[in-house]
Every structure is written in structure tokens, then in C-alpha cells.
Amino acid sequence: MAAEQDKGGIAAPAPELDVPAYWAEAKAELMRRDRIMKRLIPQFGDMHLKGHPDPFTTLARSIVGQQVTPKAADAAWTKLGLACPKLTPAQVIKLGGEGLAACGLSKRKTEYILDLADHFKAKRVHANLWSQMDDEAVIAELVQIRGISRWTAEMFLIFNLLRPNVLPLDDAGLIQGISQNYFSGEPVSRSDAREVAANWEPWRTVATWYLWRSLDPANGADGASDTV
């Protein structure tokens, strides 16, 4: 699993957040309601979702990882971390297009990251208010930034804001996890996924995370799926 979210680290990665406050309650509820979760959750012991507290870094990492292999994303992210040790919007803007390209980023990704940095520097996004906004309001604001899809915004809700009830239906890992665990590997439609996930409310994030782990248990606690 790989691409748009989180497989590597820069020279000085941001500290990870503690276990989400709702995690233990969500696990207990999911295991009580759902026979698949009852089997799956205990396999991963005390592992849990690990968030990343800096919004700009989280979104920049998502853009770097879009539609490339984990190895290529990690290499570019490491170079970017060396070029911008603090990875602030101002530092990225100062680095400019040529500097970003030298990190191995495509012209399009360079434009996306500069646009992201400009949005943050000019305060055209309200990062300080996101924790108080509902999920759809945050998504609506994020998708106005070039290179940020609904999927990326949903990953942000999960990994930065630690929202408990996100169902990323565009995520191939979620669909594959439902297929393998609930449908014996048969193809799964979005409608099928919604029907299965109805039993997870209001802990769809947690169930999604365990399905990711079921596909890639060695990936650790902070990975996601690879598609955009």
C-alpha cells in the first residue's frame, strides 16, 4: 500500500499524536457488532492509528505520494526534507519551482505544492478552525486547493484530524479489504461497501484502518492505501 499517504519521513519528522481518545471504545463496539471485526481486531494487539499533527506537512506528503511507487515517493520526500528542513509554507515558496523539481517532483506536483504553500501563507485556508468544522466543511475547503482530491481530504481527516467516522469510498485498499474479508474476494461495489460500513457507524475510520492492516500488516500503524 502506498502512495498518497505517508510511507516515509523527512529529516526531522513531526511527532506522532497519541492513540485517539475514542479508539478503545470503537474497538469494543465494532467487535460486539461485527463478526469480521471481532476476528480481525485482536490480531493487531495494541496497534492503533497514528496521526500527524502538522496540517501543511500532512497535505504536502499526500501530494508528493500521488500516483507513484512508495519508493519514489519516499525518495522525493527525503530530498524535500533535506531542502526544506522545517517544511514551512514560506520555506517551500522560497525554494521555488526549480528547487522542488530538483527533489524529483514532476512539474504538476511542483505546481500543486507551491499552490498549497501559497494557500497556507496567504491564509486562504482556515487550518486553525478545521478542528471545529464538520467533515464535509473541511473537505469542501481542501478540495479548492490544486492537487487535493476528496480522497486526499478524507485521508487528511483520518490522519491529521483523527476523525472517527470517515468512509473513503474512493480508496482501493478499503474496497479490497471489504472484498477479501466480507465477500470472499468477490468484486465489491460502492453500494456494497456502504452497506457493510453501515454497521460500523460511528467508527468507520477505525474499521477502515483495520481493513488496511489486514491487507498490509507489516506496514505499521500509520499507512493508508495507494490510490487516488
PDB file of C-alpha atoms in Angstrom:
ATOM      1  CA  MET A   1       0.000   0.000   0.000  1.00  0.00           C
ATOM      2  CA  ALA A   2       1.452   3.307  -0.646  1.00  0.00           C
ATOM      3  CA  ALA A   3       1.162   6.291  -2.483  1.00  0.00           C
ATOM      4  CA  GLU A   4      -0.664   9.336  -1.429  1.00  0.00           C
ATOM      5  CA  GLN A   5      -0.309   8.961   2.276  1.00  0.00           C
ATOM      6  CA  ASP A   6       2.524   8.519   4.478  1.00  0.00           C
ATOM      7  CA  LYS A   7       5.191   5.938   3.966  1.00  0.00           C
ATOM      8  CA  GLY A   8       8.314   7.948   4.598  1.00  0.00           C
ATOM      9  CA  GLY A   9       9.777  10.627   6.763  1.00  0.00           C
ATOM     10  CA  ILE A  10      11.761  13.800   6.268  1.00  0.00           C
ATOM     11  CA  ALA A  11      14.962  14.624   8.083  1.00  0.00           C
ATOM     12  CA  ALA A  12      13.087  15.863  11.153  1.00  0.00           C
ATOM     13  CA  PRO A  13       9.588  14.322  11.063  1.00  0.00           C
ATOM     14  CA  ALA A  14       6.766  15.814  13.067  1.00  0.00           C
ATOM     15  CA  PRO A  15       5.902  13.936  16.264  1.00  0.00           C
ATOM     16  CA  GLU A  16       3.068  11.484  16.027  1.00  0.00           C
ATOM     17  CA  LEU A  17      -0.098  12.027  18.006  1.00  0.00           C
ATOM     18  CA  ASP A  18      -1.141   9.720  20.822  1.00  0.00           C
ATOM     19  CA  VAL A  19      -3.737   6.989  20.451  1.00  0.00           C
ATOM     20  CA  PRO A  20      -7.103   8.560  19.546  1.00  0.00           C
ATOM     21  CA  ALA A  21      -9.306   9.027  22.600  1.00  0.00           C
ATOM     22  CA  TYR A  22     -12.114   7.018  21.019  1.00  0.00           C
ATOM     23  CA  TRP A  23     -10.005   4.018  19.946  1.00  0.00           C
ATOM     24  CA  ALA A  24     -10.737   1.598  22.800  1.00  0.00           C
ATOM     25  CA  GLU A  25     -14.484   2.299  22.738  1.00  0.00           C
ATOM     26  CA  ALA A  26     -14.568   1.935  18.955  1.00  0.00           C
ATOM     27  CA  LYS A  27     -12.744  -1.410  19.061  1.00  0.00           C
ATOM     28  CA  ALA A  28     -15.135  -2.780  21.672  1.00  0.00           C
ATOM     29  CA  GLU A  29     -18.222  -1.622  19.770  1.00  0.00           C
ATOM     30  CA  LEU A  30     -17.002  -2.944  16.423  1.00  0.00           C
ATOM     31  CA  MET A  31     -16.123  -6.335  17.886  1.00  0.00           C
ATOM     32  CA  ARG A  32     -19.537  -6.549  19.554  1.00  0.00           C
ATOM     33  CA  ARG A  33     -21.474  -5.705  16.387  1.00  0.00           C
ATOM     34  CA  ASP A  34     -19.431  -7.182  13.547  1.00  0.00           C
ATOM     35  CA  ARG A  35     -18.222 -10.782  13.357  1.00  0.00           C
ATOM     36  CA  ILE A  36     -15.420  -9.908  10.933  1.00  0.00           C
ATOM     37  CA  MET A  37     -14.122  -7.136  13.187  1.00  0.00           C
ATOM     38  CA  LYS A  38     -14.388  -9.486  16.156  1.00  0.00           C
ATOM     39  CA  ARG A  39     -11.923 -11.781  14.396  1.00  0.00           C
ATOM     40  CA  LEU A  40      -9.743  -9.081  12.856  1.00  0.00           C
ATOM     41  CA  ILE A  41      -9.141  -6.527  15.600  1.00  0.00           C
ATOM     42  CA  PRO A  42      -7.465  -8.852  18.138  1.00  0.00           C
ATOM     43  CA  GLN A  43      -4.846  -9.808  15.524  1.00  0.00           C
ATOM     44  CA  PHE A  44      -3.244  -6.378  15.859  1.00  0.00           C
ATOM     45  CA  GLY A  45      -2.983  -6.129  19.611  1.00  0.00           C
ATOM     46  CA  ASP A  46      -2.246  -2.606  20.822  1.00  0.00           C
ATOM     47  CA  MET A  47      -1.549  -1.168  17.367  1.00  0.00           C
ATOM     48  CA  HIS A  48      -3.571   1.914  16.539  1.00  0.00           C
ATOM     49  CA  LEU A  49      -3.935   4.781  14.114  1.00  0.00           C
ATOM     50  CA  LYS A  50      -1.123   7.298  14.454  1.00  0.00           C
ATOM     51  CA  GLY A  51      -1.825  10.814  13.336  1.00  0.00           C
ATOM     52  CA  HIS A  52       0.448  13.576  12.143  1.00  0.00           C
ATOM     53  CA  PRO A  53      -0.163  16.936  13.757  1.00  0.00           C
ATOM     54  CA  ASP A  54       1.065  19.435  11.170  1.00  0.00           C
ATOM     55  CA  PRO A  55      -1.588  20.144   8.502  1.00  0.00           C
ATOM     56  CA  PHE A  56       0.753  21.563   5.872  1.00  0.00           C
ATOM     57  CA  THR A  57       3.222  18.684   6.147  1.00  0.00           C
ATOM     58  CA  THR A  58       0.423  16.104   6.009  1.00  0.00           C
ATOM     59  CA  LEU A  59      -1.037  17.589   2.830  1.00  0.00           C
ATOM     60  CA  ALA A  60       2.356  18.138   1.177  1.00  0.00           C
ATOM     61  CA  ARG A  61       3.256  14.497   1.843  1.00  0.00           C
ATOM     62  CA  SER A  62      -0.012  13.417   0.259  1.00  0.00           C
ATOM     63  CA  ILE A  63       0.740  15.368  -2.908  1.00  0.00           C
ATOM     64  CA  VAL A  64       4.291  14.009  -3.148  1.00  0.00           C
ATOM     65  CA  GLY A  65       2.958  10.451  -2.945  1.00  0.00           C
ATOM     66  CA  GLN A  66       0.274  10.738  -5.609  1.00  0.00           C
ATOM     67  CA  GLN A  67       0.393   8.138  -8.380  1.00  0.00           C
ATOM     68  CA  VAL A  68       3.962   6.972  -7.767  1.00  0.00           C
ATOM     69  CA  THR A  69       5.501   3.958  -6.076  1.00  0.00           C
ATOM     70  CA  PRO A  70       6.261   4.099  -2.348  1.00  0.00           C
ATOM     71  CA  LYS A  71       9.983   4.018  -3.145  1.00  0.00           C
ATOM     72  CA  ALA A  72       9.761   7.007  -5.480  1.00  0.00           C
ATOM     73  CA  ALA A  73       7.572   8.920  -3.021  1.00  0.00           C
ATOM     74  CA  ASP A  74       9.987   8.235  -0.163  1.00  0.00           C
ATOM     75  CA  ALA A  75      12.977   9.363  -2.220  1.00  0.00           C
ATOM     76  CA  ALA A  76      11.324  12.634  -3.237  1.00  0.00           C
ATOM     77  CA  TRP A  77      10.061  13.274   0.296  1.00  0.00           C
ATOM     78  CA  THR A  78      13.516  12.709   1.775  1.00  0.00           C
ATOM     79  CA  LYS A  79      15.076  15.151  -0.711  1.00  0.00           C
ATOM     80  CA  LEU A  80      12.385  17.699   0.041  1.00  0.00           C
ATOM     81  CA  GLY A  81      13.046  17.292   3.759  1.00  0.00           C
ATOM     82  CA  LEU A  82      16.731  17.995   3.208  1.00  0.00           C
ATOM     83  CA  ALA A  83      15.993  21.031   1.039  1.00  0.00           C
ATOM     84  CA  CYS A  84      13.353  22.360   3.478  1.00  0.00           C
ATOM     85  CA  PRO A  85      14.232  21.069   6.955  1.00  0.00           C
ATOM     86  CA  LYS A  86      11.305  22.848   8.629  1.00  0.00           C
ATOM     87  CA  LEU A  87       8.982  22.357   5.650  1.00  0.00           C
ATOM     88  CA  THR A  88       7.033  25.542   6.271  1.00  0.00           C
ATOM     89  CA  PRO A  89       4.965  27.209   3.541  1.00  0.00           C
ATOM     90  CA  ALA A  90       7.388  30.153   3.425  1.00  0.00           C
ATOM     91  CA  GLN A  91      10.377  27.820   3.076  1.00  0.00           C
ATOM     92  CA  VAL A  92       8.718  25.916   0.236  1.00  0.00           C
ATOM     93  CA  ILE A  93       7.852  29.129  -1.604  1.00  0.00           C
ATOM     94  CA  LYS A  94      11.437  30.321  -1.189  1.00  0.00           C
ATOM     95  CA  LEU A  95      12.727  27.025  -2.605  1.00  0.00           C
ATOM     96  CA  GLY A  96      10.589  27.651  -5.689  1.00  0.00           C
ATOM     97  CA  GLY A  97       9.780  25.554  -8.710  1.00  0.00           C
ATOM     98  CA  GLU A  98      13.352  24.722  -9.690  1.00  0.00           C
ATOM     99  CA  GLY A  99      14.247  23.653  -6.180  1.00  0.00           C
ATOM    100  CA  LEU A 100      11.193  21.453  -5.898  1.00  0.00           C
ATOM    101  CA  ALA A 101      11.895  19.903  -9.291  1.00  0.00           C
ATOM    102  CA  ALA A 102      15.428  19.111  -8.102  1.00  0.00           C
ATOM    103  CA  CYS A 103      13.829  16.971  -5.380  1.00  0.00           C
ATOM    104  CA  GLY A 104      12.418  14.729  -8.089  1.00  0.00           C
ATOM    105  CA  LEU A 105       8.936  16.209  -8.270  1.00  0.00           C
ATOM    106  CA  SER A 106       7.078  16.490 -11.543  1.00  0.00           C
ATOM    107  CA  LYS A 107       6.087  19.858 -12.942  1.00  0.00           C
ATOM    108  CA  ARG A 108       2.481  19.264 -11.903  1.00  0.00           C
ATOM    109  CA  LYS A 109       3.360  18.268  -8.345  1.00  0.00           C
ATOM    110  CA  THR A 110       5.682  21.257  -8.092  1.00  0.00           C
ATOM    111  CA  GLU A 111       2.763  23.497  -9.042  1.00  0.00           C
ATOM    112  CA  TYR A 112       0.482  21.731  -6.567  1.00  0.00           C
ATOM    113  CA  ILE A 113       2.879  22.094  -3.642  1.00  0.00           C
ATOM    114  CA  LEU A 114       3.544  25.754  -4.419  1.00  0.00           C
ATOM    115  CA  ASP A 115      -0.217  26.349  -4.589  1.00  0.00           C
ATOM    116  CA  LEU A 116      -0.654  24.548  -1.269  1.00  0.00           C
ATOM    117  CA  ALA A 117       2.094  26.664   0.312  1.00  0.00           C
ATOM    118  CA  ASP A 118       0.546  29.840  -1.081  1.00  0.00           C
ATOM    119  CA  HIS A 119      -2.874  28.918   0.325  1.00  0.00           C
ATOM    120  CA  PHE A 120      -1.372  28.445   3.784  1.00  0.00           C
ATOM    121  CA  LYS A 121       0.899  31.501   3.680  1.00  0.00           C
ATOM    122  CA  ALA A 122      -1.917  33.771   2.442  1.00  0.00           C
ATOM    123  CA  LYS A 123      -4.328  32.213   4.950  1.00  0.00           C
ATOM    124  CA  ARG A 124      -6.798  31.260   2.252  1.00  0.00           C
ATOM    125  CA  VAL A 125      -7.421  28.083   4.236  1.00  0.00           C
ATOM    126  CA  HIS A 126      -8.555  28.108   7.849  1.00  0.00           C
ATOM    127  CA  ALA A 127      -6.320  25.436   9.349  1.00  0.00           C
ATOM    128  CA  ASN A 128      -6.840  26.864  12.831  1.00  0.00           C
ATOM    129  CA  LEU A 129     -10.580  26.241  12.514  1.00  0.00           C
ATOM    130  CA  TRP A 130     -10.564  22.777  10.953  1.00  0.00           C
ATOM    131  CA  SER A 131     -10.746  21.006  14.297  1.00  0.00           C
ATOM    132  CA  GLN A 132     -14.051  22.798  14.951  1.00  0.00           C
ATOM    133  CA  MET A 133     -15.545  22.219  11.479  1.00  0.00           C
ATOM    134  CA  ASP A 134     -17.513  19.171  10.423  1.00  0.00           C
ATOM    135  CA  ASP A 135     -16.015  16.678   7.989  1.00  0.00           C
ATOM    136  CA  GLU A 136     -17.766  17.892   4.850  1.00  0.00           C
ATOM    137  CA  ALA A 137     -16.882  21.523   5.550  1.00  0.00           C
ATOM    138  CA  VAL A 138     -13.197  20.633   5.848  1.00  0.00           C
ATOM    139  CA  ILE A 139     -13.354  18.575   2.649  1.00  0.00           C
ATOM    140  CA  ALA A 140     -15.047  21.439   0.790  1.00  0.00           C
ATOM    141  CA  GLU A 141     -12.249  23.797   1.754  1.00  0.00           C
ATOM    142  CA  LEU A 142      -9.419  21.384   0.995  1.00  0.00           C
ATOM    143  CA  VAL A 143     -10.592  20.406  -2.481  1.00  0.00           C
ATOM    144  CA  GLN A 144     -10.303  24.039  -3.552  1.00  0.00           C
ATOM    145  CA  ILE A 145      -6.519  23.565  -3.452  1.00  0.00           C
ATOM    146  CA  ARG A 146      -4.972  22.223  -6.653  1.00  0.00           C
ATOM    147  CA  GLY A 147      -3.950  18.590  -6.313  1.00  0.00           C
ATOM    148  CA  ILE A 148      -6.223  17.881  -3.352  1.00  0.00           C
ATOM    149  CA  SER A 149      -8.945  15.368  -4.217  1.00  0.00           C
ATOM    150  CA  ARG A 150     -11.778  14.218  -1.996  1.00  0.00           C
ATOM    151  CA  TRP A 151      -9.722  11.095  -1.252  1.00  0.00           C
ATOM    152  CA  THR A 152      -6.777  13.225  -0.132  1.00  0.00           C
ATOM    153  CA  ALA A 153      -9.076  15.316   2.026  1.00  0.00           C
ATOM    154  CA  GLU A 154     -10.525  12.177   3.604  1.00  0.00           C
ATOM    155  CA  MET A 155      -7.029  10.900   4.369  1.00  0.00           C
ATOM    156  CA  PHE A 156      -6.372  14.264   5.997  1.00  0.00           C
ATOM    157  CA  LEU A 157      -9.477  13.874   8.150  1.00  0.00           C
ATOM    158  CA  ILE A 158      -8.213  10.469   9.243  1.00  0.00           C
ATOM    159  CA  PHE A 159      -4.506  11.122   9.732  1.00  0.00           C
ATOM    160  CA  ASN A 160      -4.423  14.754  10.843  1.00  0.00           C
ATOM    161  CA  LEU A 161      -7.781  15.490  12.458  1.00  0.00           C
ATOM    162  CA  LEU A 162      -8.264  11.880  13.639  1.00  0.00           C
ATOM    163  CA  ARG A 163     -11.952  11.960  12.758  1.00  0.00           C
ATOM    164  CA  PRO A 164     -13.618   8.704  13.839  1.00  0.00           C
ATOM    165  CA  ASN A 165     -16.265   8.184  11.160  1.00  0.00           C
ATOM    166  CA  VAL A 166     -14.636   8.674   7.748  1.00  0.00           C
ATOM    167  CA  LEU A 167     -15.505   6.188   4.977  1.00  0.00           C
ATOM    168  CA  PRO A 168     -13.160   6.766   2.000  1.00  0.00           C
ATOM    169  CA  LEU A 169     -15.098   5.006  -0.749  1.00  0.00           C
ATOM    170  CA  ASP A 170     -12.524   6.030  -3.380  1.00  0.00           C
ATOM    171  CA  ASP A 171      -9.831   4.127  -1.515  1.00  0.00           C
ATOM    172  CA  ALA A 172      -8.787   0.911  -3.237  1.00  0.00           C
ATOM    173  CA  GLY A 173      -7.473  -0.576  -0.006  1.00  0.00           C
ATOM    174  CA  LEU A 174     -10.813  -0.170   1.736  1.00  0.00           C
ATOM    175  CA  ILE A 175     -12.670  -1.774  -1.173  1.00  0.00           C
ATOM    176  CA  GLN A 176     -10.145  -4.605  -1.384  1.00  0.00           C
ATOM    177  CA  GLY A 177     -10.306  -5.137   2.373  1.00  0.00           C
ATOM    178  CA  ILE A 178     -14.099  -5.399   2.277  1.00  0.00           C
ATOM    179  CA  SER A 179     -13.890  -7.750  -0.707  1.00  0.00           C
ATOM    180  CA  GLN A 180     -11.427 -10.108   0.966  1.00  0.00           C
ATOM    181  CA  ASN A 181     -12.886 -10.059   4.455  1.00  0.00           C
ATOM    182  CA  TYR A 182     -16.632  -9.855   3.757  1.00  0.00           C
ATOM    183  CA  PHE A 183     -17.144 -11.204   0.208  1.00  0.00           C
ATOM    184  CA  SER A 184     -14.513 -13.984  -0.113  1.00  0.00           C
ATOM    185  CA  GLY A 185     -12.595 -11.951  -2.670  1.00  0.00           C
ATOM    186  CA  GLU A 186     -15.564 -11.236  -4.938  1.00  0.00           C
ATOM    187  CA  PRO A 187     -15.823  -7.766  -6.553  1.00  0.00           C
ATOM    188  CA  VAL A 188     -17.370  -5.111  -4.324  1.00  0.00           C
ATOM    189  CA  SER A 189     -19.359  -2.075  -5.437  1.00  0.00           C
ATOM    190  CA  ARG A 190     -19.562   1.235  -3.596  1.00  0.00           C
ATOM    191  CA  SER A 191     -23.113   0.274  -2.661  1.00  0.00           C
ATOM    192  CA  ASP A 192     -21.850  -2.999  -1.157  1.00  0.00           C
ATOM    193  CA  ALA A 193     -19.192  -1.072   0.772  1.00  0.00           C
ATOM    194  CA  ARG A 194     -21.744   1.385   2.145  1.00  0.00           C
ATOM    195  CA  GLU A 195     -23.992  -1.468   3.247  1.00  0.00           C
ATOM    196  CA  VAL A 196     -21.176  -3.205   5.113  1.00  0.00           C
ATOM    197  CA  ALA A 197     -19.991   0.077   6.627  1.00  0.00           C
ATOM    198  CA  ALA A 198     -23.447   0.970   7.929  1.00  0.00           C
ATOM    199  CA  ASN A 199     -22.771  -1.496  10.733  1.00  0.00           C
ATOM    200  CA  TRP A 200     -19.605   0.409  11.713  1.00  0.00           C
ATOM    201  CA  GLU A 201     -21.194   3.781  12.482  1.00  0.00           C
ATOM    202  CA  PRO A 202     -19.924   5.962  14.104  1.00  0.00           C
ATOM    203  CA  TRP A 203     -16.489   4.284  13.920  1.00  0.00           C
ATOM    204  CA  ARG A 204     -15.967   3.848  10.175  1.00  0.00           C
ATOM    205  CA  THR A 205     -12.418   5.241  10.363  1.00  0.00           C
ATOM    206  CA  VAL A 206     -11.430   2.553  12.843  1.00  0.00           C
ATOM    207  CA  ALA A 207     -12.933  -0.278  10.799  1.00  0.00           C
ATOM    208  CA  THR A 208     -11.242   1.085   7.662  1.00  0.00           C
ATOM    209  CA  TRP A 209      -7.905   1.158   9.455  1.00  0.00           C
ATOM    210  CA  TYR A 210      -8.199  -2.483  10.475  1.00  0.00           C
ATOM    211  CA  LEU A 211      -9.069  -3.474   6.919  1.00  0.00           C
ATOM    212  CA  TRP A 212      -5.916  -1.674   5.716  1.00  0.00           C
ATOM    213  CA  ARG A 213      -3.932  -3.610   8.274  1.00  0.00           C
ATOM    214  CA  SER A 214      -5.481  -6.886   7.151  1.00  0.00           C
ATOM    215  CA  LEU A 215      -4.030  -6.285   3.674  1.00  0.00           C
ATOM    216  CA  ASP A 216      -0.627  -4.995   4.776  1.00  0.00           C
ATOM    217  CA  PRO A 217       0.027  -5.911   8.413  1.00  0.00           C
ATOM    218  CA  ALA A 218       3.729  -5.069   8.145  1.00  0.00           C
ATOM    219  CA  ASN A 219       3.002  -1.508   7.091  1.00  0.00           C
ATOM    220  CA  GLY A 220       2.798  -0.234  10.650  1.00  0.00           C
ATOM    221  CA  ALA A 221       0.185   1.926  12.245  1.00  0.00           C
ATOM    222  CA  ASP A 222       0.214   4.992  10.046  1.00  0.00           C
ATOM    223  CA  GLY A 223      -0.137   3.860   6.463  1.00  0.00           C
ATOM    224  CA  ALA A 224      -3.047   4.061   4.091  1.00  0.00           C
ATOM    225  CA  SER A 225      -3.928   2.853   0.678  1.00  0.00           C
ATOM    226  CA  ASP A 226      -2.224   3.688  -2.528  1.00  0.00           C
ATOM    227  CA  THR A 227      -4.784   5.028  -4.901  1.00  0.00           C
ATOM    228  CA  VAL A 228      -6.007   8.474  -5.723  1.00  0.00           C
TER     229      VAL A 228
END
